[in-house]
């Protein structure tokens, strides 16, 4: 049984350690994914916590038709939209917090994305359109297949292929602008 | 940044707070649930008619859709369980139904209590001809949720629905999948002869952007779809079509229904499935530019529901505004 589903089953039968283990496994990846919606790491962290709160309060049914990780990232995407619908008018962060936030975000990314090449790519992603960031993050950094990504982003596989094509083109242009040549794109 | 342990502590603390609050809410709800149950038990009207008021709890708009709701559509009984399609409403694009399960003996009660209902196990989806959604240019989303306030040991009620970007998918039918004690079952349901759809020509001397020409609107009491001609959404070659890089993102263009009163209601997008091949099936045009339900989302202050869905009275829609352009509606006779 893959990572996550066993722990979720344990949690549903009353063992809270199951959810603690899920949080350990997926917290950091979810924060970086949600950062592509939120733009800053603290909001992404808040939404990530909401995702786990949703799991423990609503206890949604995991059918096993997709992988647990795909299912969890789908919930995360919905939670991001819910969050922004509810908080559309709230912006209470003083401007001076942003410098500190940027350093903290960079440290976090360095910790999660250990390879220099990944870090460089991830930094380039930040300058792309949100939808491009999301599709590239899911496929390149989290290793989802096109089909999984289609499930998470609620698009058809064909739409994901089109989106990837445009996102890669945009990323390549961005990297070239910064002086990098990336043959694999 | 929190460590995973700190986040886990927060999550579990919030779970405990949620459970405590839920217990308090349950006590408050007891009176209203009892009243609803009494209505179901004591009413002299049939089950279908009683459930008719159930669905309307969440649809408080002015649109008079009650008369179009077909009730008591189909009943099936197996080993202590009776499944009844209590309500059904459809215009082809948008299908909604209420499904009522009743346990008729102890085995049925056990099955009903132990069965997981979700969109994975209980759903209605468009039965697209040959399963070819690409060819028919149809995208769809579907859902299943329970009317939990009406749940008892012997009865469970579910809302099932789907929304498709186009009502023309070659069969005019939807596939209903549902669990029964003897296994998962499916049945085909006609989606075309319930709520009527009208076609309009959309007339304006300008267009909202250079990437497409808006041409037609289909409108029913449940949904709308806007069709147009492709200019720069798709790059078409002899063998393939691909979305262009530089077109205006369709979702960025707001769409409003302008009512007779002068009020504007923002229509919700569901992402269209804009395929050039849709030309084969959509009578007039290349693209489904936008489609969605004709529902007004009114903010609500209750804790768990963020908005109330109100059906718009489509008879009172005078114009459609897309971006900065206002389109007159010119009816097309079928």
mmCIF file of N, CA, C and O in Angstrom, chain B residues 34-45 50:
data_model
loop_
_atom_site.group_PDB
_atom_site.id
_atom_site.type_symbol
_atom_site.label_atom_id
_atom_site.label_comp_id
_atom_site.label_asym_id
_atom_site.label_seq_id
_atom_site.Cartn_x
_atom_site.Cartn_y
_atom_site.Cartn_z
ATOM 1 N N UNK B 34 -36.507 16.930 13.717
ATOM 2 C CA UNK B 34 -37.724 16.229 14.126
ATOM 3 C C UNK B 34 -38.904 16.724 13.301
ATOM 4 O O UNK B 34 -39.715 15.951 12.816
ATOM 5 N N UNK B 35 -38.962 18.049 13.122
ATOM 6 C CA UNK B 35 -40.078 18.614 12.341
ATOM 7 C C UNK B 35 -40.061 18.087 10.912
ATOM 8 O O UNK B 35 -41.084 17.695 10.369
ATOM 9 N N UNK B 36 -38.863 18.041 10.340
ATOM 10 C CA UNK B 36 -38.761 17.564 8.954
ATOM 11 C C UNK B 36 -39.155 16.102 8.866
ATOM 12 O O UNK B 36 -39.855 15.680 7.944
ATOM 13 N N UNK B 37 -38.711 15.303 9.831
ATOM 14 C CA UNK B 37 -39.030 13.878 9.827
ATOM 15 C C UNK B 37 -40.537 13.683 9.956
ATOM 16 O O UNK B 37 -41.138 12.860 9.276
ATOM 17 N N UNK B 38 -41.152 14.495 10.840
ATOM 18 C CA UNK B 38 -42.606 14.387 11.014
ATOM 19 C C UNK B 38 -43.326 14.689 9.704
ATOM 20 O O UNK B 38 -44.295 14.034 9.355
ATOM 21 N N UNK B 39 -42.814 15.694 8.981
ATOM 22 C CA UNK B 39 -43.439 16.029 7.693
ATOM 23 C C UNK B 39 -43.408 14.819 6.774
ATOM 24 O O UNK B 39 -44.383 14.489 6.116
ATOM 25 N N UNK B 40 -42.248 14.141 6.772
ATOM 26 C CA UNK B 40 -42.108 13.000 5.875
ATOM 27 C C UNK B 40 -43.008 11.852 6.288
ATOM 28 O O UNK B 40 -43.588 11.157 5.475
ATOM 29 N N UNK B 41 -43.124 11.650 7.622
ATOM 30 C CA UNK B 41 -43.910 10.509 8.093
ATOM 31 C C UNK B 41 -45.410 10.798 8.004
ATOM 32 O O UNK B 41 -46.205 10.005 7.513
ATOM 33 N N UNK B 42 -45.786 11.994 8.496
ATOM 34 C CA UNK B 42 -47.209 12.281 8.645
ATOM 35 C C UNK B 42 -47.867 12.824 7.382
ATOM 36 O O UNK B 42 -49.072 12.793 7.257
ATOM 37 N N UNK B 43 -47.059 13.322 6.439
ATOM 38 C CA UNK B 43 -47.661 13.946 5.261
ATOM 39 C C UNK B 43 -48.516 12.973 4.476
ATOM 40 O O UNK B 43 -48.164 11.809 4.336
ATOM 41 N N UNK B 44 -49.614 13.459 3.984
ATOM 42 C CA UNK B 44 -50.467 12.587 3.191
ATOM 43 C C UNK B 44 -50.041 12.593 1.728
ATOM 44 O O UNK B 44 -50.500 11.786 0.940
ATOM 45 N N UNK B 45 -49.163 13.556 1.374
ATOM 46 C CA UNK B 45 -48.654 13.585 0.006
ATOM 47 C C UNK B 45 -47.616 12.500 -0.176
ATOM 48 O O UNK B 45 -47.057 12.001 0.788
ATOM 49 N N UNK B 50 -42.964 15.221 -1.191
ATOM 50 C CA UNK B 50 -42.365 15.709 0.047
ATOM 51 C C UNK B 50 -40.909 16.054 -0.171
ATOM 52 O O UNK B 50 -40.406 17.065 0.283
#
